[in-house]
Short mmCIF file of C-alpha atoms in Angstrom, two decimals:
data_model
loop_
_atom_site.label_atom_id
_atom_site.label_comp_id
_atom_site.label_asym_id
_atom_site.label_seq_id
_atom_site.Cartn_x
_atom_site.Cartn_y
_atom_site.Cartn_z
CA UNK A 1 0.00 0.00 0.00
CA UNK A 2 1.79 3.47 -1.15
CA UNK A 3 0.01 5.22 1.58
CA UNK A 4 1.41 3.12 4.35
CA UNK A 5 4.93 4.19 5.49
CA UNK A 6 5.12 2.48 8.25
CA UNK A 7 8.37 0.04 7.60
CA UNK A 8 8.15 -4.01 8.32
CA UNK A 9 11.11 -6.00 9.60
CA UNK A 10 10.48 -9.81 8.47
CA UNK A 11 12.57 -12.27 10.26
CA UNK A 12 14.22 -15.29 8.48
CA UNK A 13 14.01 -18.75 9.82
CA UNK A 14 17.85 -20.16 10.40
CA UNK A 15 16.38 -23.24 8.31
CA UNK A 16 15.24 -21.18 5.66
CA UNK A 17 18.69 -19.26 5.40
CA UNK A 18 20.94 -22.15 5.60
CA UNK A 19 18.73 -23.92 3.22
CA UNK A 20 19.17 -20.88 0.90
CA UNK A 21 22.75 -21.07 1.22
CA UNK A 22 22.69 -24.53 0.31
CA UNK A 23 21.45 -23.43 -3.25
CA UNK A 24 23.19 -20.84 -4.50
CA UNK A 25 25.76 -20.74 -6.47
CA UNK A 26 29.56 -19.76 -6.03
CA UNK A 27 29.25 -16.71 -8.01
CA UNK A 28 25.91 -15.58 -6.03
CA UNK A 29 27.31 -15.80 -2.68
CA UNK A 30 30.34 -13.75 -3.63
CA UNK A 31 28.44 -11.10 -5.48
CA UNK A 32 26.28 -11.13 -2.14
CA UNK A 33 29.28 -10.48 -0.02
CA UNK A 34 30.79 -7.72 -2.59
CA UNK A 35 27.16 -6.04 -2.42
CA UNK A 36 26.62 -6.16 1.30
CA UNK A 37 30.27 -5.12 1.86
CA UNK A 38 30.20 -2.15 0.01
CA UNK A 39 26.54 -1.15 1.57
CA UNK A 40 27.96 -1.40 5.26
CA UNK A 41 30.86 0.71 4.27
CA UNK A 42 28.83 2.96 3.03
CA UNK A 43 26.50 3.16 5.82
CA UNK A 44 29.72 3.68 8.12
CA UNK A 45 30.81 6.42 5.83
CA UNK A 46 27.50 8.55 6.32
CA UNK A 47 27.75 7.47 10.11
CA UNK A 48 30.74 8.92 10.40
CA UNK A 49 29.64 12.50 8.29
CA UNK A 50 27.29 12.64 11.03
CA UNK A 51 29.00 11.53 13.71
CA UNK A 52 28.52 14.55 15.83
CA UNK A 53 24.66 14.74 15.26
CA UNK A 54 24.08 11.12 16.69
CA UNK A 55 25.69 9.30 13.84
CA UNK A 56 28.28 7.12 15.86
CA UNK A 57 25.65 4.37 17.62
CA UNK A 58 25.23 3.85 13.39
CA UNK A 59 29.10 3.24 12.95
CA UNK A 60 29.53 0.74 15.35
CA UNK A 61 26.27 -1.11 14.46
CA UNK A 62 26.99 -0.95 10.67
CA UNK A 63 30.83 -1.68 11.30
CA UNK A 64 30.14 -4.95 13.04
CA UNK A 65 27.54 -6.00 11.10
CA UNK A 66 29.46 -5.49 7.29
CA UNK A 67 33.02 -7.25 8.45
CA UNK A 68 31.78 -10.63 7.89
CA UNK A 69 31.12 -9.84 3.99
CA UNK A 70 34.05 -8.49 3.54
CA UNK A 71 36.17 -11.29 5.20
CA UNK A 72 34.90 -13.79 3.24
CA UNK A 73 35.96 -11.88 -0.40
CA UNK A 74 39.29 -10.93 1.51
CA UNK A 75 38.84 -7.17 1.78
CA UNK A 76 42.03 -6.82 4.04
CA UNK A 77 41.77 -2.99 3.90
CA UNK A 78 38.05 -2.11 4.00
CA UNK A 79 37.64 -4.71 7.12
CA UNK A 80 40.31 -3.55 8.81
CA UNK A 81 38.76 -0.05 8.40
CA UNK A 82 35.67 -1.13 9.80
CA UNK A 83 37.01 -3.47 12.77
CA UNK A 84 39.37 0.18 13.66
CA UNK A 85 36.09 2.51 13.89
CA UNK A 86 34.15 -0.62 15.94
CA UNK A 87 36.73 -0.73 18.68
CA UNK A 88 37.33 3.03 18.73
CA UNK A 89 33.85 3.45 19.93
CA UNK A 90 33.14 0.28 21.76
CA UNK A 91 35.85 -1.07 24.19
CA UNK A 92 33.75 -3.57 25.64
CA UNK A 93 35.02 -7.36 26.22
CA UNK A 94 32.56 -9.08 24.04
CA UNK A 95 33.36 -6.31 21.03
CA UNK A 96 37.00 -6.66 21.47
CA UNK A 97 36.79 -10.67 21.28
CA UNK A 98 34.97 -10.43 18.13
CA UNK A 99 37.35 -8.00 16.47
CA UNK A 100 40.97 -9.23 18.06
CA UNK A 101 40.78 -12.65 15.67
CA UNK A 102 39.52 -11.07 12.80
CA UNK A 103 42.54 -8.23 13.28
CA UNK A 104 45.45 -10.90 13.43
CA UNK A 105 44.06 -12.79 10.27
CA UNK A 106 43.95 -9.46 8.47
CA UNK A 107 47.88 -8.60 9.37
CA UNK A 108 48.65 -12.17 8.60
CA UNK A 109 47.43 -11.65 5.39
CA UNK A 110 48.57 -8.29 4.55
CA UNK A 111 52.08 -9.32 5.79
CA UNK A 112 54.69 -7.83 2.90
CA UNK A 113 52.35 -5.68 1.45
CA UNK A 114 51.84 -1.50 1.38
CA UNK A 115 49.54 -2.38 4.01
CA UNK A 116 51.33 -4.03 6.86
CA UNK A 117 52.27 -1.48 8.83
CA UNK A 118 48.25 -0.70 9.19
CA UNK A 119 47.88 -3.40 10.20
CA UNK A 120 49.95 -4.24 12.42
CA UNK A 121 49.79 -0.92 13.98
CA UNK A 122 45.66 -1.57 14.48
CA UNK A 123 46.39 -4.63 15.77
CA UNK A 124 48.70 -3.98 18.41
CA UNK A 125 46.46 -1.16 20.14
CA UNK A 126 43.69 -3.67 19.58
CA UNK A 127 46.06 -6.43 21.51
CA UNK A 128 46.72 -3.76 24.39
CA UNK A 129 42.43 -3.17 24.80
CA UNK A 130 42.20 -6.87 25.26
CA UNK A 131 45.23 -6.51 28.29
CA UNK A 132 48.20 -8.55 26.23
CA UNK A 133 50.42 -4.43 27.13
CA UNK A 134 53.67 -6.66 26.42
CA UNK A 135 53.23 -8.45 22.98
CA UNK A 136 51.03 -4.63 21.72
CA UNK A 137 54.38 -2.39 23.42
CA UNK A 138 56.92 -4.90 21.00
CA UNK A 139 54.43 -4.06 18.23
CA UNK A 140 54.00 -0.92 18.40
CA UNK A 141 57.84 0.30 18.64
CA UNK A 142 58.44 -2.25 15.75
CA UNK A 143 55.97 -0.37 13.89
CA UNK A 144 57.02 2.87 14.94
CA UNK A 145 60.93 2.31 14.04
CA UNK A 146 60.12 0.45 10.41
CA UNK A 147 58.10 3.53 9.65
CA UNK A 148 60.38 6.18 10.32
CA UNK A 149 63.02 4.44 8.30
CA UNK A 150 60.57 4.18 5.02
CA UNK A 151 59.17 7.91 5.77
CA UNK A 152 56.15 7.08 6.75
CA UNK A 153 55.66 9.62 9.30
CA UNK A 154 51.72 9.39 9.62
CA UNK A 155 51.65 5.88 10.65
CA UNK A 156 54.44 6.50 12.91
CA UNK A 157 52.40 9.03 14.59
CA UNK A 158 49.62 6.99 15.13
CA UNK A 159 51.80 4.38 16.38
CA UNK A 160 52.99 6.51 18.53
CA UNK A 161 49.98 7.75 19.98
CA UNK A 162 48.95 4.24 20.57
CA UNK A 163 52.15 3.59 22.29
CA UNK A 164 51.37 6.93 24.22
CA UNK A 165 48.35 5.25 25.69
CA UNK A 166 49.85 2.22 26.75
CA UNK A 167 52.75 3.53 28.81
CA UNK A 168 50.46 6.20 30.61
CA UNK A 169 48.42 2.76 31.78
CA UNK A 170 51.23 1.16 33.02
CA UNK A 171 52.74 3.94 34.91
CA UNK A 172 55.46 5.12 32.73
CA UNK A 173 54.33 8.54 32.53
CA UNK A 174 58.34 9.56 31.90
CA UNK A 175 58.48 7.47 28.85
CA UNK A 176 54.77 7.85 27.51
CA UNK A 177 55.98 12.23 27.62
CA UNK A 178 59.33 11.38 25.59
CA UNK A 179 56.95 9.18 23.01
CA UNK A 180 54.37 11.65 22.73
CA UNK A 181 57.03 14.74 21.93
CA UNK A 182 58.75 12.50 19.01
CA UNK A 183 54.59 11.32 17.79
CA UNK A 184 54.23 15.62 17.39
CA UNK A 185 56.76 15.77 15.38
CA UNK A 186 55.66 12.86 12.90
CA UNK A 187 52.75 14.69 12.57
CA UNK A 188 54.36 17.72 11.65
CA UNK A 189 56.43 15.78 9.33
CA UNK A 190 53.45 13.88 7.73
CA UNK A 191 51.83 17.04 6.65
CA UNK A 192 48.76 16.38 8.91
CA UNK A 193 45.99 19.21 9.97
CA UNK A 194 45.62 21.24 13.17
CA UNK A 195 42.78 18.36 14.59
CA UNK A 196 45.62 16.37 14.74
CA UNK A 197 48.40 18.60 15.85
CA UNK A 198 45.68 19.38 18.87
CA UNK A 199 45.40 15.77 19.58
CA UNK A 200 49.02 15.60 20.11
CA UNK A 201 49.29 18.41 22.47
CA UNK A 202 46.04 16.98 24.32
CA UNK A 203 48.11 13.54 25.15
CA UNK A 204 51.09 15.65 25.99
CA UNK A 205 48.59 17.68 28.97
CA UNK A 206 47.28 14.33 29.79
CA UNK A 207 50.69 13.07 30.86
CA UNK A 208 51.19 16.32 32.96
CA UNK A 209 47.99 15.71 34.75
CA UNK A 210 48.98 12.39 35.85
CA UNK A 211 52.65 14.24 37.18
CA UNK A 212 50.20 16.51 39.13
CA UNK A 213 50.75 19.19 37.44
CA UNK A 214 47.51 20.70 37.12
CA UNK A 215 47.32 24.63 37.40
CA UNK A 216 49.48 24.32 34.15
CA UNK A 217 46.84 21.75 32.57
CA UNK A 218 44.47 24.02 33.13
CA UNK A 219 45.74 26.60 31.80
CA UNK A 220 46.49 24.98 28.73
CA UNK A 221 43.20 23.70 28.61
CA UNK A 222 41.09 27.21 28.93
CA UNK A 223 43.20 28.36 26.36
CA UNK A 224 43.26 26.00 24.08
CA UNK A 225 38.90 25.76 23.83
CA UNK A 226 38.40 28.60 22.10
CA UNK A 227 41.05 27.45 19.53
CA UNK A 228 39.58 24.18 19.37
CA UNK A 229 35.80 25.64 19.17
CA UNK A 230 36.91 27.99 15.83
CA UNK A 231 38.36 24.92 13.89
CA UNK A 232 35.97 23.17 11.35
CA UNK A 233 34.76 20.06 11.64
CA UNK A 234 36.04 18.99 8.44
CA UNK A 235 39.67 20.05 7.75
CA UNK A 236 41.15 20.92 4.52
CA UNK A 237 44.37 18.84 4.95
CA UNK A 238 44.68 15.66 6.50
CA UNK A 239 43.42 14.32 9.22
CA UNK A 240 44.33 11.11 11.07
CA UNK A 241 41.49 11.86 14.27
CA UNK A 242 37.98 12.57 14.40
CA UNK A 243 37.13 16.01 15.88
CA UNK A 244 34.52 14.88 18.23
CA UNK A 245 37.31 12.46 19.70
CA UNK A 246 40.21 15.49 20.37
CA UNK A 247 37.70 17.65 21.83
CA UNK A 248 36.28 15.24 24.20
CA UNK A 249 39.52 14.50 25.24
CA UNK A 250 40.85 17.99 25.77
CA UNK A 251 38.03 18.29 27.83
CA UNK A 252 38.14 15.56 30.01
CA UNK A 253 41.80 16.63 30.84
CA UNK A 254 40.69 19.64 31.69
CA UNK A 255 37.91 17.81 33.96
CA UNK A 256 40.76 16.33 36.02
CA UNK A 257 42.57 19.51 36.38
CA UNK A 258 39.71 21.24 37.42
CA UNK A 259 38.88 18.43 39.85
CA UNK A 260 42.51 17.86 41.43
CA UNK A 261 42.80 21.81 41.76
CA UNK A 262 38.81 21.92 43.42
CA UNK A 263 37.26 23.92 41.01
CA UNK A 264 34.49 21.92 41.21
CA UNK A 265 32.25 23.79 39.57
CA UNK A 266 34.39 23.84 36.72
CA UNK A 267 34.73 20.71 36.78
CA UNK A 268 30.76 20.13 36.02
CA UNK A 269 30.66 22.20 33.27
CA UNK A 270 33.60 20.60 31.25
CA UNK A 271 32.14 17.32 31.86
CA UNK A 272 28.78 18.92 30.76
CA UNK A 273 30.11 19.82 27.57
CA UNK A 274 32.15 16.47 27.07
CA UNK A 275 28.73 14.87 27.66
CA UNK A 276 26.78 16.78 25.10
CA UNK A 277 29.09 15.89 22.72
CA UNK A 278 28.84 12.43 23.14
CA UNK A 279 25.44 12.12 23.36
CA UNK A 280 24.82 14.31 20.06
CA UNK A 281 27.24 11.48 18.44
CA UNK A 282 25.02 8.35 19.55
CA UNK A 283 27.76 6.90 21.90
CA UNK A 284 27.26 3.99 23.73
CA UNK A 285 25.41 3.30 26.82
CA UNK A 286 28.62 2.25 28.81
CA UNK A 287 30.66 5.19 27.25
CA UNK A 288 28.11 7.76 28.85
CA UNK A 289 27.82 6.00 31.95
CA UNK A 290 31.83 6.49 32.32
CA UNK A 291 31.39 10.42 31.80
CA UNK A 292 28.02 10.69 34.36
CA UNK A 293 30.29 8.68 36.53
CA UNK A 294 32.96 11.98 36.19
CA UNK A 295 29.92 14.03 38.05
CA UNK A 296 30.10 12.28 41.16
CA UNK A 297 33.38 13.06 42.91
CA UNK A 298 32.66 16.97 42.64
CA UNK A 299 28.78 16.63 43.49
CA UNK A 300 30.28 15.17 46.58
CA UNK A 301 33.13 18.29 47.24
CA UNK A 302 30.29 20.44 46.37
CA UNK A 303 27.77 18.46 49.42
CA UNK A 304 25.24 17.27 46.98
CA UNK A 305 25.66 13.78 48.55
CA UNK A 306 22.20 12.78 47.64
CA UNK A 307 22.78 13.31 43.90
CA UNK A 308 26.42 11.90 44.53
CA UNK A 309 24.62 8.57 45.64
CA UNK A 310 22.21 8.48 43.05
CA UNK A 311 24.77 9.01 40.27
CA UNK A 312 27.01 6.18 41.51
CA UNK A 313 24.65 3.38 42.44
CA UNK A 314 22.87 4.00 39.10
CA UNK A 315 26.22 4.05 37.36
CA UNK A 316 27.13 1.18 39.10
CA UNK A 317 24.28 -1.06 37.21
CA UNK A 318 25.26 0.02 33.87
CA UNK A 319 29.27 -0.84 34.72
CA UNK A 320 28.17 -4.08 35.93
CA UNK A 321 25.84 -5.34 33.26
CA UNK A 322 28.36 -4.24 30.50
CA UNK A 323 31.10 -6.10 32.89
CA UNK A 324 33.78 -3.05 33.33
CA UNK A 325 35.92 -4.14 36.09
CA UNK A 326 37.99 -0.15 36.02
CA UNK A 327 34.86 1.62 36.51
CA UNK A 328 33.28 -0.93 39.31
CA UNK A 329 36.91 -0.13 40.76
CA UNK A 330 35.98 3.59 40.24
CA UNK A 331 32.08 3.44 41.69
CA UNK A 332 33.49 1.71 44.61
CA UNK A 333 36.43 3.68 45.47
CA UNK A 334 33.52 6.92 45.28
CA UNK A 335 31.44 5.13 47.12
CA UNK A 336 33.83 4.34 50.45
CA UNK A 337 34.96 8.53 49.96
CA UNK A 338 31.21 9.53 50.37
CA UNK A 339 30.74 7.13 53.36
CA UNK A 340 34.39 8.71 54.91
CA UNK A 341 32.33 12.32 53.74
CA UNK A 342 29.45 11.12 56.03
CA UNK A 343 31.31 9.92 59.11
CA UNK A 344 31.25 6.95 58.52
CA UNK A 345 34.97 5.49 57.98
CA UNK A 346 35.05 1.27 58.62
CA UNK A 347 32.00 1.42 55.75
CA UNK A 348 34.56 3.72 53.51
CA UNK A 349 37.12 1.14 54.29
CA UNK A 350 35.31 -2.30 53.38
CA UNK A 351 34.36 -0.23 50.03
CA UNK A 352 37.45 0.70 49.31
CA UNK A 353 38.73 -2.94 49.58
CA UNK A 354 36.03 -4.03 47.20
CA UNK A 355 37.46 -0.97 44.89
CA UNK A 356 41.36 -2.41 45.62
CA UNK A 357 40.54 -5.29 44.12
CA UNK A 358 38.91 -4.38 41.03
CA UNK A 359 42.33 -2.20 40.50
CA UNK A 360 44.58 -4.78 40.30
CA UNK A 361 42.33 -6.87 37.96
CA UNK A 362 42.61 -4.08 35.57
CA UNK A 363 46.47 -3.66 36.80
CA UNK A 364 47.05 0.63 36.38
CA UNK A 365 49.65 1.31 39.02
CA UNK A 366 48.64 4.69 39.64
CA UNK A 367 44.82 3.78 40.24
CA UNK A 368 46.18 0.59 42.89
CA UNK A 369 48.42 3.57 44.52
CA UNK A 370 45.42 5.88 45.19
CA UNK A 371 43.46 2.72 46.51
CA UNK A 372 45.95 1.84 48.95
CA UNK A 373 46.40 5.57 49.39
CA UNK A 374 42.82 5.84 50.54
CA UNK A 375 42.46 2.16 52.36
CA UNK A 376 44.84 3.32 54.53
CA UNK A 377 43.13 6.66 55.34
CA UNK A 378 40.04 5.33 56.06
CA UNK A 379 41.82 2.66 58.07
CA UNK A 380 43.70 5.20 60.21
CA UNK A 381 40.38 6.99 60.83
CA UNK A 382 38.61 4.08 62.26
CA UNK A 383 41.41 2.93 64.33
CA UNK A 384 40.50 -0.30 63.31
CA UNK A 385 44.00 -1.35 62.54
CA UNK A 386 47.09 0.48 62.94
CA UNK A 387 49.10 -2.24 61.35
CA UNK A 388 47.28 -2.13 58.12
CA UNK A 389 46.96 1.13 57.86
CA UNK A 390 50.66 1.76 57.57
CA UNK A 391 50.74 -1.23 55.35
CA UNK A 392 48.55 0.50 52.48
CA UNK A 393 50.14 3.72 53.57
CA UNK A 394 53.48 2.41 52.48
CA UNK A 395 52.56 0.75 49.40
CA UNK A 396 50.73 3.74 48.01
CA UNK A 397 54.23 5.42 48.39
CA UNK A 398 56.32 3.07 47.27
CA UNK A 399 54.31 2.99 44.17
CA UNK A 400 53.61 6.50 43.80
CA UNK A 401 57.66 6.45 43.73
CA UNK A 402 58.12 3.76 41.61
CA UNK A 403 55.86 6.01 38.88
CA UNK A 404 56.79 9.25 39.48
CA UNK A 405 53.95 10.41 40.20
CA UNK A 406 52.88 13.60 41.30
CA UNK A 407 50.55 12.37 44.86
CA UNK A 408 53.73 10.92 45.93
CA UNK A 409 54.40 14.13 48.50
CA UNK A 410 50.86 13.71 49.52
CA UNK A 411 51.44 10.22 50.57
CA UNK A 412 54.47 11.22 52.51
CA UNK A 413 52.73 13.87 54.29
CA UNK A 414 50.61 11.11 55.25
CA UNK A 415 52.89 8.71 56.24
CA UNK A 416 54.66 11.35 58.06
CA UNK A 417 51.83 11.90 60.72
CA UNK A 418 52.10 8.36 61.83
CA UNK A 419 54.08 6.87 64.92
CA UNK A 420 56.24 4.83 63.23
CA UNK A 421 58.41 2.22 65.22
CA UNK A 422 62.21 3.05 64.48
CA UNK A 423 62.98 0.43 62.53
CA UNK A 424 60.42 0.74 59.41
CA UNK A 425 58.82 -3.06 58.42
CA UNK A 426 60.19 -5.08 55.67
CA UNK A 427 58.52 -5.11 51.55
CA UNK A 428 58.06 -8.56 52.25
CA UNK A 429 55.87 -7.78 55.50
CA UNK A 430 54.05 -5.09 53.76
CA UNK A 431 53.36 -7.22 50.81
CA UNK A 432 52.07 -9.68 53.09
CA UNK A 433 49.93 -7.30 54.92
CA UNK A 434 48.00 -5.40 51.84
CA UNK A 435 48.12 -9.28 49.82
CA UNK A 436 45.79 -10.28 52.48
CA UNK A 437 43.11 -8.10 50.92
CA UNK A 438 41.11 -9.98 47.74
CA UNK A 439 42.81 -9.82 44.77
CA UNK A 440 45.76 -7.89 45.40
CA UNK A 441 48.88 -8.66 43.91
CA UNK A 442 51.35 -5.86 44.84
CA UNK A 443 54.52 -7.89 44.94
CA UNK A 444 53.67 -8.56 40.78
CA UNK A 445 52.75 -5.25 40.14
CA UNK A 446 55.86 -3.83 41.45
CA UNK A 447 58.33 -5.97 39.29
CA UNK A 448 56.22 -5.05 36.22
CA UNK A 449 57.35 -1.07 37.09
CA UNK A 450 60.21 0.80 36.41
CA UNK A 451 62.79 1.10 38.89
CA UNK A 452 64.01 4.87 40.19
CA UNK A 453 66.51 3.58 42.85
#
């Protein structure tokens, strides 16, 4: 009927489809693949035009759903495309099993072509998503140094920023700064646009933030969003990052500035922005979850416990249904800080173990430190034991050291207020101490870390 417009969705029985399959011919099948290949690339392409108008739930979906086409008629390149844009806006376990196989096939294939260093390169920060930093680290410098050497500057920088990513995770802030200046000036020698040359300098004022350095972050940051809000969305040179992914970034940086330097009400309205964005894009259900979740700590400085609670218990659903171990860590780790905020610290305390442990599953050094940092905080405030106070007290330090990071005076102020017998206790004791706490695992993480003595 021409006057209906209403559309109809008509499922196919499995029976029916395989039985289909069964019948058709060689040639049919392939021109089915070539046909349904190109029409999920193209509905990517139009997702990604309209990305920032609630295009990007339309990526992921179409990006998923076209690979399997184009793997069958051995489109290395255009399935590799698509598998890149599907884990760049969907981190999620069950997204990065489905793409992590299909990746290694593709570099295994494109091995000794124009193409592998693509490849590889997508693979490897795929391989660091899925937790394998060691094997995606050898891949990425490999990548890095072989395209240097053939001038290939622009996939050296996005190597690079990869690589940027991964040391900041582990704790190498030192080395992740030294990577990122060298990435900035690939992308000055690739010829690439100001969207990316702003992308660089956003990674470099991420590392700073994590040295502590944040009256300089900010800064940077105010002065950098007016630049950011007079570029175009579409650049007339080349770019190797999508706007919408820069400027969330920049602001989220500035979030933690603004949060670590208590300008909590600056705070909200950076996050506020970062959030519009994202939801004008279509992302995810988990990815906005992770940016509410940014609300909660200054709702709390600001006494809005009530909203605080809200925000964090409802957050706490969505981190748990999409299985997100880091931000369960996070929720309760917020959690035990609003019970401290209300007086009540042996509740903060049995939170913040349940938080310790999600840290070391994920296994970021500087998020175990603050953990332990704030275990034994809450521990020294109950007076429930002395012994394990200093315990976490000590760890936090030792691996605040370890990283260089910038709480490490704050958790010697800290330790400093403490009796402490004269002759300090042994690694081995306080290993044994904090170890006794569910899934902890500090005398591993601290081999895995740099040493500074």
């Amino acid at each position: 009927d021409a006057a209906q417009s209403t559309r109809v969705r008509y499922d196919i029985h499995p029976g029916v489809a395989e039985a289909a399959l069964a019948g058709a011919g060689a040639e049919l099948l392939q021109a089915t693949d070539i046909e349904l290949g190109r029409f999920f690339i193209t509905l990517v392409s139009r997702g990604l035009e309209a990305e920032s108008e609630g295009g990007g739930a339309l990526v992921a979906d179409a990006a998923r759903r076209g690979v399997p086409y184009l793997m069958r008629i051995q489109g290395w390149s255009e399935a590799a495309w698509l598998l890149e844009r599907l884990v760049q806006r969907d981190e999620s376990p069950d997204t990065i099993a489905f793409a992590l196989p299909l990746l290694e096939r593709i570099a295994q294939a494109t091995a000794g072509s124009e193409r592998e260093l693509l490849d590889q390169g997508t693979l490897a920060k795929t391989l660091a998503m899925a937790g394998r930093q060691d094997e995606a680290e050898r891949r990425m410098r490999d990548v890095i140094d072989r395209a240097r050497k053939l001038g290939q500057h622009g996939v050296a920088s996005a190597a690079g920023s990869d690589l940027m990513n991964l040391l900041r995770n582990v704790g190498r802030v030192d080395e992740a700064l030294r990577v990122v200046e060298a990435k900035a000036e690939d992308t000055r020698n690739a010829g690439l646009g100001p969207w990316t040359q702003l992308a660089d300098e956003g990674q470099r004022l991420q590392l700073l933030a994590d040295l502590g350095r944040y009256a300089e972050v900010h800064k940077a940051v105010e002065r950098l969003r007016p630049q950011m809000a007079a570029l175009p969305e579409k650049s007339e040179v080349d770019e190797t990052v999508n706007p919408w992914n820069v400027r969330e970034g920049l602001l989220d940086t500035g979030h933690t500035a603004a949060l670590y330097s208590k300008r909590y009400e600056d705070a909200l309205e950076l996050n506020d922005e970062s959030l519009r964005s994202k939801q004008a894009r279509g992302a995810s259900t988990l990815e906005l979850a992770k940016y509410r979740f940014n609300d909660a700590a200054p709702l709390l400085r600001l006494g809005r416990v009530d909203d605080a609670r809200a925000l964090l218990l409802d957050c706490r659903r969505v981190f748990e249904a999409e299985r997100y171990r880091s931000g369960l860590g996070m929720v309760f780790s917020l959690l035990a800080d609003l019970e401290d905020e209300t007086g009540a610290p042996d509740k903060a305390a049995d939170f913040e173990r349940l938080a310790l442990g999600y840290s070391y599953q994920v296994g970021d050094p500087d998020v175990c430190a603050i953990s332990h940092y704030s275990l034994a905080n809450y521990l020294r405030r109950s007076a429930r034991d002395p012994t394990q106070a200093l315990a976490h007290g000590l760890a936090a330090a030792t691996l605040f050291m370890q990283i260089r990071s910038g709480r490490l005076p704050n958790a010697l102020s800290a330790l400093a207020a403490v009796d402490l017998a004269p002759s300090p206790p042994a690694f081995a004791d306080v290993v044994r101490q904090v170890e006794a706490v569910p899934g902890v695992r500090l005398a591993a993480l601290f081999e895995r870390l740099p040493r500074t003595l």
